[in-house]
C-alpha cells in the first residue's frame, strides 16, 4: 500500500486529489496561508497543492517545499471552491517523508502516548531534563528538537487514574463519553477533571472508557501507517459506547478533528466502519455545551468572573466548521471581558514548531498573534488546543487556559475564593 | 445563541445583509463554505458601467434599465435602494476598523479608473486610494511597477490607457526594485505586508519621489498596506508631494481583502457570527417556511434553526448555481428552481466571447421582496430572501454591475426583514408581492 494516496483502490484519496480540478487559481489560500507569509521556503498552498499535485507521480519528487507546510488546514477552510488543499498536501508530505526517510526525531516526538507513559512515573526528573539548558542544546544537536521550543511538563499523574477512582453523584441516565486525549491525560489532568465536573454539573454521567492516542502527531509527520493503527484502535475503543447511543465529548480540538474528519480524509480510512460511526458522534466540549444551551438544557448558573481574557481559536478548532462556540458561552458570563484575537495561527501546528529547522518559522507565523496578545495585555489567553496554549504561553509570557477552565470557575466549581484573579494553573 | 437570520455566503451581498441586520440588533449567523469572494474583486463598487453605451450616471441609467428590463435584479430593487445601499456602505467603511480609510464617489457619477490591463473601468464608489487615477480629470500619469511582480506591467497599462483615452491623457511607465527583503517574486500580498512594517512606506516614498515628475499623478499596483492603507497612502503623498493612487491588481486583491476585513469586523462588532467551513446542503421546513438550515460540517451534518434565511451564495463561479453536462441547472444550497435556462433548441452561448450569452442570465427568479419563485412563478418560501449573483436576469461582467447588485440586494434584504419584524418603520410602502419573472 502506498502512503500518499496514489494507490488505485483509495477512493476517497482520489476524491481529495480530484478536488484539485475545482481549483480556479483564485489564490485565496495563498492569501491566508500563515506559513508562506512568514517564510519563502514554503511557496504557498496553491503552488504546493493543486499546482504541484498534477506533477506528482510514484517517482520521488525533486520539489521538497511541501515539507514546510505546517498542516494547519487554513487553506482548506478558506477555499471557496471546496478544494481539499491541506489534505492533498498532507498526503504529498507523507509521500515525501516516505521517499526521503523519516528522521528519528519525528519517530519520537510523535508518540505522545509512549512519551506520556515513560515520563509520568519519573515526572520530576523528566521535567527537570526538559528545562535543562545543556540537555536541550544536546537534544537539539542530536535529535533536532529546537532548544527553545515549548515542551509541556509531565503532571506526574494521569487523568485516567483520577477517572478510575472518581465517583460522581449524578443520578441520571444521560450518559456521555469523555475523550480526553494524551495532552489531558499526561500533562493537564486537571483540565479533564474540570471538564467532567462541568458535564456532571449539567446532569450527565460521564464515562471514560479505555482510549489511547488518535495518531494525529504521527499523521502530521507522515507516519501514516502508524497513525492509522492508533486511530483505528481509538475508534474501536470508543465504538461500543457510540453504539449504546452516547455522544463523545472532547477537550482537544485537534484530536477531535482527527476523529471527526482528518483520519478519514487524510489517512483514507473511509472504509473503517467503527471510525465512521464514531466520527459522526464526536463533539467538541464547547460545541456540545452550546448545543445544550440551544436546547434549553445548559445550566446558566454562572457567577460573574472579573477577568480580561484574550481568546484565540486554534486552526484545528476552526476546521470543525462550528464557529467559535467558546465565545457564545463566555457571553453568558457576567463581567468577563473577552478580546477575540483575529490572527490566524500561533505557529506551533502540533509538533511543527518543535523541529529545529522550523522553530523560527513557527515563531514568525505566530508573531501577529503574540503581538495582538501583548497589545491587549490580558490576564489569560484562552485557547482550545493544548500545543497552541504551550506555544502561546512560551512566546507571549501570558498564561493560557482551555475555555473549560473559565466555565468551571464561573460555575463556582473551582475551589477558589470569589473575586480572586484567575491564573493559568489551578 | 439561536440566530434569527441565517445568511448563507460571505461575499458582498451576504456581508451587506449580515452587517445591516446585526447593526439593527438582529441575531445573525453567516455560514460560509470558504472565505468569500470579496478578495477576488478589485474592491471598487461598480454599480452600472455599461448599458449598451458606457454609463456616466449610474443611478439614472439603473432607473432606465429597470423600466426596460423588468426581470433585471435592478428592476426588483429600484434605483433608490441602490443609492441607499451605496450611502450605507460608504458610512460603514468610514466607521470601520481601517478608518480613516474610506470610499469616495457618488452613485450619480462614474469615475473612469485604469485596470491592470490599461482598460477604463467605470466605477461609482472606490477606495480613496484609487481616486486620483480618475481619467476624466487626470492629465499626466506615471505608472510605476515593481520589478519581478507578475501581472502588473506598467508599459502595457500605459500604452493601453493612451489608446483608450485617444491620447488625451499622457501616461508614462517605469519600474523600480521591490522593497528590500522581498527576495524572489514580489507578490501582491508580500508587497502589501511589507508596507505594513514601520518605516517601509517612507523608504518606498523616498525612492518613488526620484521617479515622479512635477505634474504627474503616481499610479502603483494596489499593494499599499492591508492594515493601514490610509496611513501608507498619506505618507507616500506627503513625501512625494504628488497625488498617489492604486491600480487594482489581478486577483488576489488587497483592496478587496480590506473591504472583506472591514465588513467582517463590523459584523463581529455588532454581535453577528461568521462560521466558515460550513457547507449548506438543504433546509428543514414545512408549508411555506424554512425552519432550519442543514449544514455539512466536519463529522457530519447539523442544522441551525432560524426565522429567516438570506441566500447569498453567488452564481456559477462561486458554486451557488451549478450546471451539469445535460444542461440542467440548479441552486446548490437550498435546492431552489433556476429560471432562465435556455431550452435545448434555444441559443445558450453566443459565438463571440463579449456578446450576450443567454445562459449567463439564468439564476433564481425573485419578486420585489426578494422571495424566490418556483417554476410556476409562485413564491417558494416566505422567509427566504435571495440576493447577489444568484439572482436571475443580469450579466454583471458585461454590465459592470456585480458589486452594485450584490450590495443593493443584500442591504435591501436586511431592510425587508427588519420591516417584517417591525424593528424599523419604513417610509416606503412594503414591496409589491406580485411575481415579476
Short mmCIF file of C-alpha atoms in Angstrom, two decimals, chain B:
data_model
loop_
_atom_site.label_atom_id
_atom_site.label_comp_id
_atom_site.label_asym_id
_atom_site.label_seq_id
_atom_site.Cartn_x
_atom_site.Cartn_y
_atom_site.Cartn_z
CA UNK B 1 -27.41 31.92 20.57
CA UNK B 2 -30.12 30.77 18.20
CA UNK B 3 -29.84 33.03 15.19
CA UNK B 4 -32.87 34.91 13.95
CA UNK B 5 -31.37 35.17 10.49
CA UNK B 6 -29.02 32.73 8.79
CA UNK B 7 -27.11 34.30 5.89
CA UNK B 8 -25.56 31.78 3.52
CA UNK B 9 -22.46 33.20 1.88
CA UNK B 10 -19.86 35.77 2.92
CA UNK B 11 -19.32 37.83 -0.23
CA UNK B 12 -20.54 41.36 -0.80
CA UNK B 13 -24.26 40.56 -0.69
CA UNK B 14 -24.14 38.24 2.33
CA UNK B 15 -21.98 40.53 4.42
CA UNK B 16 -24.03 43.61 3.48
CA UNK B 17 -27.17 41.83 4.68
CA UNK B 18 -25.42 40.42 7.74
CA UNK B 19 -23.88 43.70 8.87
CA UNK B 20 -27.06 45.72 8.30
CA UNK B 21 -29.12 43.20 10.28
CA UNK B 22 -26.62 42.78 13.10
CA UNK B 23 -26.28 46.53 13.48
CA UNK B 24 -30.07 46.73 13.84
CA UNK B 25 -29.85 44.30 16.73
CA UNK B 26 -30.91 41.12 14.95
CA UNK B 27 -29.10 37.86 15.80
CA UNK B 28 -27.20 36.98 12.62
CA UNK B 29 -25.29 33.86 11.73
CA UNK B 30 -23.35 33.97 8.47
CA UNK B 31 -22.50 30.49 7.18
CA UNK B 32 -19.81 30.29 4.51
CA UNK B 33 -18.17 27.44 2.67
CA UNK B 34 -14.91 29.37 2.22
CA UNK B 35 -13.57 32.86 2.66
CA UNK B 36 -15.99 34.59 0.30
CA UNK B 37 -15.35 36.29 -3.00
CA UNK B 38 -14.55 39.85 -1.98
CA UNK B 39 -10.81 39.39 -2.06
CA UNK B 40 -11.08 38.29 -5.68
CA UNK B 41 -12.78 41.56 -6.63
CA UNK B 42 -10.90 44.82 -7.08
CA UNK B 43 -12.56 46.47 -4.08
CA UNK B 44 -14.43 49.02 -6.18
CA UNK B 45 -18.22 49.24 -6.16
CA UNK B 46 -19.27 49.20 -9.81
CA UNK B 47 -22.99 49.97 -9.89
CA UNK B 48 -23.54 50.03 -13.63
CA UNK B 49 -20.76 50.59 -16.12
CA UNK B 50 -22.37 49.71 -19.41
CA UNK B 51 -25.97 49.69 -20.61
CA UNK B 52 -25.32 49.47 -24.31
CA UNK B 53 -23.15 52.57 -24.06
CA UNK B 54 -20.75 53.42 -21.28
CA UNK B 55 -22.72 54.84 -18.37
CA UNK B 56 -21.83 58.20 -16.86
CA UNK B 57 -24.69 58.49 -14.33
CA UNK B 58 -25.35 55.00 -12.90
CA UNK B 59 -28.41 55.95 -10.88
CA UNK B 60 -30.45 57.30 -13.77
CA UNK B 61 -29.18 54.51 -16.02
CA UNK B 62 -30.36 51.97 -13.42
CA UNK B 63 -33.81 53.58 -13.38
CA UNK B 64 -33.99 53.31 -17.18
CA UNK B 65 -32.72 49.73 -17.11
CA UNK B 66 -35.42 48.84 -14.57
CA UNK B 67 -38.11 50.22 -16.88
CA UNK B 68 -36.71 48.49 -19.90
CA UNK B 69 -35.99 45.09 -18.36
CA UNK B 70 -38.41 44.13 -15.55
CA UNK B 71 -36.58 40.84 -14.96
CA UNK B 72 -33.28 42.52 -14.12
CA UNK B 73 -32.34 42.46 -10.41
CA UNK B 74 -32.16 46.25 -10.50
CA UNK B 75 -35.83 46.26 -11.53
CA UNK B 76 -36.67 44.33 -8.35
CA UNK B 77 -34.66 46.74 -6.25
CA UNK B 78 -35.23 50.14 -7.85
CA UNK B 79 -32.67 52.92 -8.16
CA UNK B 80 -33.44 54.37 -4.76
CA UNK B 81 -32.44 51.15 -2.99
CA UNK B 82 -29.15 51.25 -4.88
CA UNK B 83 -28.49 54.82 -3.75
CA UNK B 84 -29.40 53.93 -0.16
CA UNK B 85 -27.06 50.96 -0.16
CA UNK B 86 -24.18 52.98 -1.64
CA UNK B 87 -24.56 55.66 1.03
CA UNK B 88 -24.81 52.99 3.70
CA UNK B 89 -21.62 51.22 2.57
CA UNK B 90 -19.64 54.47 2.49
CA UNK B 91 -20.72 55.24 6.04
CA UNK B 92 -19.86 51.74 7.26
CA UNK B 93 -16.34 51.76 5.78
CA UNK B 94 -15.75 55.23 7.22
CA UNK B 95 -16.58 53.85 10.67
CA UNK B 96 -14.82 50.53 10.13
CA UNK B 97 -11.58 49.21 11.57
CA UNK B 98 -9.46 50.74 8.80
CA UNK B 99 -10.82 54.31 9.25
CA UNK B 100 -9.94 56.96 8.26
CA UNK B 101 -9.61 54.80 5.12
CA UNK B 102 -12.86 55.44 3.26
CA UNK B 103 -14.68 55.15 -0.02
CA UNK B 104 -15.25 58.16 -2.27
CA UNK B 105 -17.53 58.80 -5.23
CA UNK B 106 -21.20 59.03 -5.92
CA UNK B 107 -23.91 56.72 -7.28
CA UNK B 108 -24.74 59.51 -9.72
CA UNK B 109 -21.37 59.64 -11.41
CA UNK B 110 -18.99 57.03 -12.71
CA UNK B 111 -15.29 57.60 -12.44
CA UNK B 112 -13.06 56.07 -15.08
CA UNK B 113 -10.28 54.15 -13.40
CA UNK B 114 -7.47 52.21 -15.04
CA UNK B 115 -7.38 48.44 -14.69
CA UNK B 116 -4.17 46.41 -14.58
CA UNK B 117 -4.60 45.90 -18.32
CA UNK B 118 -4.96 49.62 -19.00
CA UNK B 119 -8.69 49.40 -19.71
CA UNK B 120 -11.08 52.08 -18.41
CA UNK B 121 -13.29 50.83 -15.58
CA UNK B 122 -16.47 52.84 -14.93
CA UNK B 123 -16.94 52.71 -11.18
CA UNK B 124 -19.07 54.69 -8.77
CA UNK B 125 -17.61 54.10 -5.31
CA UNK B 126 -13.92 53.46 -4.91
CA UNK B 127 -11.34 53.39 -2.12
CA UNK B 128 -9.88 56.85 -1.57
CA UNK B 129 -6.52 55.38 -2.54
CA UNK B 130 -7.72 54.83 -6.15
CA UNK B 131 -9.49 58.07 -6.96
CA UNK B 132 -6.53 60.12 -8.20
CA UNK B 133 -6.28 57.98 -11.34
CA UNK B 134 -9.77 59.07 -12.49
CA UNK B 135 -9.08 59.51 -16.20
CA UNK B 136 -11.83 62.07 -16.58
CA UNK B 137 -9.60 64.52 -14.76
CA UNK B 138 -6.01 63.31 -14.86
CA UNK B 139 -3.64 64.86 -17.44
CA UNK B 140 -0.38 63.10 -16.84
CA UNK B 141 0.13 59.78 -15.10
CA UNK B 142 3.24 57.77 -14.38
CA UNK B 143 2.57 54.07 -13.78
CA UNK B 144 5.26 52.57 -11.57
CA UNK B 145 5.62 48.81 -11.17
CA UNK B 146 7.91 46.61 -9.11
CA UNK B 147 10.50 44.59 -10.98
CA UNK B 148 9.62 40.91 -10.85
CA UNK B 149 5.96 41.43 -9.95
CA UNK B 150 3.74 39.28 -12.11
CA UNK B 151 0.60 40.51 -13.86
CA UNK B 152 1.34 44.20 -13.44
CA UNK B 153 3.15 45.59 -16.48
CA UNK B 154 3.41 49.38 -16.46
CA UNK B 155 4.20 49.75 -20.16
CA UNK B 156 1.20 47.63 -21.13
CA UNK B 157 -1.01 49.75 -18.88
CA UNK B 158 0.46 53.00 -20.21
CA UNK B 159 0.08 52.10 -23.88
CA UNK B 160 -3.47 50.84 -23.48
CA UNK B 161 -4.52 53.87 -21.46
CA UNK B 162 -3.10 56.24 -24.09
CA UNK B 163 -5.06 54.36 -26.72
CA UNK B 164 -8.24 54.21 -24.64
CA UNK B 165 -8.20 57.95 -23.97
CA UNK B 166 -7.25 58.80 -27.53
CA UNK B 167 -4.08 60.42 -26.27
CA UNK B 168 -6.00 62.89 -24.09
CA UNK B 169 -4.12 61.60 -21.07
CA UNK B 170 -0.37 61.25 -21.20
CA UNK B 171 0.77 58.06 -19.49
CA UNK B 172 4.35 57.06 -18.83
CA UNK B 173 5.64 53.75 -17.46
CA UNK B 174 8.59 52.83 -15.32
CA UNK B 175 9.72 50.21 -12.83
CA UNK B 176 11.57 50.23 -9.54
CA UNK B 177 13.07 47.47 -7.41
CA UNK B 178 10.74 45.97 -4.81
CA UNK B 179 11.29 46.93 -1.18
CA UNK B 180 14.32 45.26 0.36
CA UNK B 181 13.87 41.86 1.91
CA UNK B 182 11.41 40.64 -0.70
CA UNK B 183 13.66 38.03 -2.24
CA UNK B 184 12.27 36.11 -5.11
CA UNK B 185 8.96 37.07 -6.54
CA UNK B 186 7.39 40.19 -5.06
CA UNK B 187 3.78 39.05 -4.92
CA UNK B 188 0.83 41.33 -4.23
CA UNK B 189 0.42 40.28 -0.63
CA UNK B 190 4.11 40.16 0.22
CA UNK B 191 4.40 43.73 -1.03
CA UNK B 192 1.34 44.84 0.92
CA UNK B 193 2.54 43.17 4.12
CA UNK B 194 5.99 44.67 3.76
CA UNK B 195 4.46 48.16 3.63
CA UNK B 196 2.71 47.45 6.93
CA UNK B 197 6.10 47.33 8.61
CA UNK B 198 7.28 50.53 10.31
CA UNK B 199 9.43 52.78 8.14
CA UNK B 200 8.79 50.87 4.92
CA UNK B 201 6.30 53.36 3.48
CA UNK B 202 8.66 56.28 3.99
CA UNK B 203 11.54 54.35 2.45
CA UNK B 204 9.44 53.50 -0.60
CA UNK B 205 8.22 57.09 -0.84
CA UNK B 206 11.79 58.39 -1.00
CA UNK B 207 12.56 56.08 -3.92
CA UNK B 208 9.32 56.97 -5.71
CA UNK B 209 9.97 60.70 -5.31
CA UNK B 210 13.01 60.30 -7.54
CA UNK B 211 10.87 58.79 -10.32
CA UNK B 212 7.82 61.03 -10.45
CA UNK B 213 7.76 64.34 -12.33
CA UNK B 214 6.26 67.60 -11.15
CA UNK B 215 2.89 67.43 -12.84
CA UNK B 216 2.25 63.68 -12.70
CA UNK B 217 -0.17 61.50 -10.80
CA UNK B 218 1.71 58.48 -9.46
CA UNK B 219 -0.06 55.16 -10.04
CA UNK B 220 1.08 51.98 -8.26
CA UNK B 221 -0.28 48.45 -8.06
CA UNK B 222 -2.82 48.18 -5.23
CA UNK B 223 -0.42 46.98 -2.56
CA UNK B 224 -0.44 49.97 -0.22
CA UNK B 225 -0.91 48.08 3.04
CA UNK B 226 -3.52 45.72 4.44
CA UNK B 227 -3.69 47.11 7.96
CA UNK B 228 -3.30 50.87 7.47
CA UNK B 229 -3.96 51.87 3.86
CA UNK B 230 -4.85 55.45 4.71
CA UNK B 231 -1.65 55.96 6.65
CA UNK B 232 0.61 54.46 3.98
CA UNK B 233 -1.13 56.32 1.17
CA UNK B 234 -0.89 59.60 3.03
CA UNK B 235 2.77 59.05 3.82
CA UNK B 236 3.52 58.49 0.14
CA UNK B 237 1.60 61.61 -0.93
CA UNK B 238 3.23 63.74 1.73
CA UNK B 239 6.79 62.67 0.97
CA UNK B 240 6.36 62.66 -2.80
CA UNK B 241 4.25 65.80 -2.94
CA UNK B 242 2.08 64.43 -5.76
CA UNK B 243 -1.26 62.60 -5.84
CA UNK B 244 -0.78 58.83 -5.45
CA UNK B 245 -3.23 56.15 -6.49
CA UNK B 246 -3.58 52.39 -6.56
CA UNK B 247 -4.49 50.40 -9.65
CA UNK B 248 -6.29 47.16 -8.67
CA UNK B 249 -4.21 44.07 -9.45
CA UNK B 250 -5.37 40.80 -10.84
CA UNK B 251 -6.54 38.53 -8.01
CA UNK B 252 -5.67 38.33 -5.21
CA UNK B 253 -6.76 41.84 -4.43
CA UNK B 254 -5.56 43.80 -1.44
CA UNK B 255 -8.39 46.40 -1.60
CA UNK B 256 -10.88 43.52 -1.86
CA UNK B 257 -9.43 41.98 1.28
CA UNK B 258 -9.65 45.36 3.06
CA UNK B 259 -13.36 45.52 2.26
CA UNK B 260 -13.84 41.92 3.43
CA UNK B 261 -11.93 42.59 6.66
CA UNK B 262 -13.97 45.75 7.22
CA UNK B 263 -17.35 44.08 6.80
CA UNK B 264 -16.29 41.05 8.82
CA UNK B 265 -15.13 43.26 11.68
CA UNK B 266 -18.35 45.29 11.57
CA UNK B 267 -20.39 42.09 11.69
CA UNK B 268 -18.49 40.88 14.71
CA UNK B 269 -18.61 44.27 16.40
CA UNK B 270 -22.40 44.18 16.10
CA UNK B 271 -22.59 40.69 17.60
CA UNK B 272 -23.05 38.76 14.35
CA UNK B 273 -21.29 35.44 13.91
CA UNK B 274 -19.42 34.09 10.89
CA UNK B 275 -18.80 30.36 10.59
CA UNK B 276 -16.60 29.25 7.73
CA UNK B 277 -16.18 25.67 6.63
CA UNK B 278 -19.91 25.07 6.85
CA UNK B 279 -21.43 23.86 3.66
CA UNK B 280 -25.20 24.40 3.49
CA UNK B 281 -26.80 21.34 1.94
CA UNK B 282 -30.52 21.91 2.45
CA UNK B 283 -33.33 23.01 4.68
CA UNK B 284 -35.91 21.71 7.06
CA UNK B 285 -39.24 23.35 6.64
CA UNK B 286 -42.93 22.93 6.34
CA UNK B 287 -45.51 24.70 4.26
CA UNK B 288 -44.03 27.94 3.03
CA UNK B 289 -41.49 28.42 5.81
CA UNK B 290 -37.94 27.19 6.25
CA UNK B 291 -37.44 26.21 9.89
CA UNK B 292 -33.77 25.27 9.87
CA UNK B 293 -30.77 25.27 7.58
CA UNK B 294 -28.95 21.97 7.21
CA UNK B 295 -25.18 22.21 7.13
CA UNK B 296 -22.45 19.72 6.33
CA UNK B 297 -19.58 20.16 8.78
CA UNK B 298 -16.68 18.01 9.89
CA UNK B 299 -18.02 14.72 11.15
CA UNK B 300 -21.45 15.00 9.64
CA UNK B 301 -24.49 17.21 9.42
CA UNK B 302 -26.01 19.70 11.79
CA UNK B 303 -28.85 22.12 11.48
CA UNK B 304 -29.37 25.71 12.55
CA UNK B 305 -32.95 26.68 13.39
CA UNK B 306 -33.80 30.15 12.11
CA UNK B 307 -36.63 32.56 11.39
CA UNK B 308 -35.12 33.90 8.16
CA UNK B 309 -32.65 32.76 5.53
CA UNK B 310 -30.76 35.09 3.20
CA UNK B 311 -29.30 33.13 0.30
CA UNK B 312 -26.10 34.87 -0.82
CA UNK B 313 -24.20 32.01 -2.38
CA UNK B 314 -23.44 33.65 -5.74
CA UNK B 315 -23.71 32.25 -9.23
CA UNK B 316 -21.95 29.52 -11.15
CA UNK B 317 -18.46 30.88 -10.47
CA UNK B 318 -18.79 30.52 -6.71
CA UNK B 319 -20.76 27.30 -6.75
CA UNK B 320 -24.11 28.79 -5.75
CA UNK B 321 -25.54 27.57 -9.04
CA UNK B 322 -24.36 24.57 -10.95
CA UNK B 323 -24.85 23.21 -14.41
CA UNK B 324 -24.48 19.59 -15.45
CA UNK B 325 -23.47 18.27 -18.86
CA UNK B 326 -27.14 17.68 -19.72
CA UNK B 327 -27.78 21.43 -19.33
CA UNK B 328 -29.70 21.00 -16.11
CA UNK B 329 -29.04 23.84 -13.73
CA UNK B 330 -29.81 24.00 -10.03
CA UNK B 331 -29.23 26.02 -6.92
CA UNK B 332 -26.89 24.08 -4.63
CA UNK B 333 -27.68 25.16 -1.06
CA UNK B 334 -31.46 25.23 -0.72
CA UNK B 335 -32.44 23.42 -3.91
CA UNK B 336 -34.36 26.34 -5.41
CA UNK B 337 -35.58 26.37 -9.00
CA UNK B 338 -33.36 28.09 -11.52
CA UNK B 339 -35.08 30.32 -14.07
CA UNK B 340 -33.91 31.45 -17.46
CA UNK B 341 -32.10 28.30 -18.57
CA UNK B 342 -32.44 28.23 -22.37
CA UNK B 343 -34.43 25.28 -23.73
CA UNK B 344 -32.47 22.62 -25.65
CA UNK B 345 -33.38 24.15 -29.01
CA UNK B 346 -32.57 27.71 -27.91
CA UNK B 347 -29.27 29.54 -28.08
CA UNK B 348 -27.22 29.15 -24.90
CA UNK B 349 -23.97 30.83 -25.76
CA UNK B 350 -23.13 33.37 -28.44
CA UNK B 351 -20.24 32.66 -30.73
CA UNK B 352 -18.40 35.81 -29.72
CA UNK B 353 -16.97 35.99 -26.21
CA UNK B 354 -18.07 39.51 -25.39
CA UNK B 355 -21.59 39.17 -26.79
CA UNK B 356 -24.57 38.47 -24.54
CA UNK B 357 -24.84 34.79 -23.60
CA UNK B 358 -28.43 33.74 -22.84
CA UNK B 359 -27.37 31.07 -20.34
CA UNK B 360 -25.49 33.58 -18.24
CA UNK B 361 -28.73 35.33 -17.25
CA UNK B 362 -30.03 32.17 -15.61
CA UNK B 363 -30.48 32.31 -11.85
CA UNK B 364 -33.12 32.43 -9.14
CA UNK B 365 -36.20 34.35 -10.14
CA UNK B 366 -37.45 36.53 -7.30
CA UNK B 367 -40.18 39.03 -6.61
CA UNK B 368 -39.72 42.57 -5.36
CA UNK B 369 -39.48 41.27 -1.81
CA UNK B 370 -36.57 39.11 -2.98
CA UNK B 371 -38.54 35.93 -2.23
CA UNK B 372 -37.60 33.06 -4.57
CA UNK B 373 -40.14 31.98 -7.14
CA UNK B 374 -40.65 28.46 -8.36
CA UNK B 375 -41.03 27.38 -11.97
CA UNK B 376 -44.69 28.45 -11.94
CA UNK B 377 -43.87 31.92 -10.69
CA UNK B 378 -45.20 31.31 -7.19
CA UNK B 379 -43.28 32.10 -4.01
CA UNK B 380 -41.39 29.04 -2.83
CA UNK B 381 -40.62 30.20 0.73
CA UNK B 382 -41.99 33.14 2.68
CA UNK B 383 -38.91 33.53 4.87
CA UNK B 384 -36.11 33.08 2.33
CA UNK B 385 -34.64 36.08 0.53
CA UNK B 386 -32.27 35.74 -2.44
CA UNK B 387 -29.53 38.29 -3.03
CA UNK B 388 -26.43 38.87 -5.13
CA UNK B 389 -25.17 36.93 -8.11
CA UNK B 390 -27.66 34.08 -7.58
CA UNK B 391 -30.45 36.36 -8.85
CA UNK B 392 -31.57 35.80 -12.42
CA UNK B 393 -31.60 38.38 -15.15
CA UNK B 394 -28.24 40.15 -15.05
CA UNK B 395 -24.93 39.86 -16.88
CA UNK B 396 -22.65 41.51 -14.38
CA UNK B 397 -19.40 41.16 -16.37
CA UNK B 398 -20.91 42.90 -19.40
CA UNK B 399 -22.81 45.49 -17.38
CA UNK B 400 -20.16 46.09 -14.70
CA UNK B 401 -22.96 45.74 -12.17
CA UNK B 402 -21.85 42.84 -9.95
CA UNK B 403 -20.93 44.69 -6.76
CA UNK B 404 -23.86 47.05 -7.18
CA UNK B 405 -26.41 44.25 -7.42
CA UNK B 406 -24.77 42.39 -4.55
CA UNK B 407 -24.55 45.42 -2.27
CA UNK B 408 -28.01 46.78 -3.04
CA UNK B 409 -29.81 43.43 -2.81
CA UNK B 410 -28.00 42.45 0.40
CA UNK B 411 -28.79 45.77 2.01
CA UNK B 412 -32.37 45.66 0.74
CA UNK B 413 -32.88 42.13 2.11
CA UNK B 414 -31.90 43.41 5.55
CA UNK B 415 -34.42 46.27 5.28
CA UNK B 416 -37.17 43.87 4.19
CA UNK B 417 -36.51 41.56 7.14
CA UNK B 418 -36.34 44.43 9.59
CA UNK B 419 -39.57 45.76 8.17
CA UNK B 420 -41.27 42.40 8.51
CA UNK B 421 -40.01 42.13 12.07
CA UNK B 422 -41.19 45.72 12.61
CA UNK B 423 -37.91 46.82 14.07
CA UNK B 424 -37.90 49.88 11.85
CA UNK B 425 -40.78 51.64 10.24
CA UNK B 426 -40.09 52.10 6.60
CA UNK B 427 -41.46 55.21 4.96
CA UNK B 428 -41.90 53.50 1.63
CA UNK B 429 -44.76 51.02 1.38
CA UNK B 430 -43.85 47.38 1.58
CA UNK B 431 -42.77 45.89 -1.70
CA UNK B 432 -45.38 44.57 -4.06
CA UNK B 433 -45.64 40.83 -3.88
CA UNK B 434 -46.61 40.21 -7.47
CA UNK B 435 -44.27 37.89 -9.34
CA UNK B 436 -42.02 39.52 -11.86
CA UNK B 437 -40.47 36.62 -13.68
#
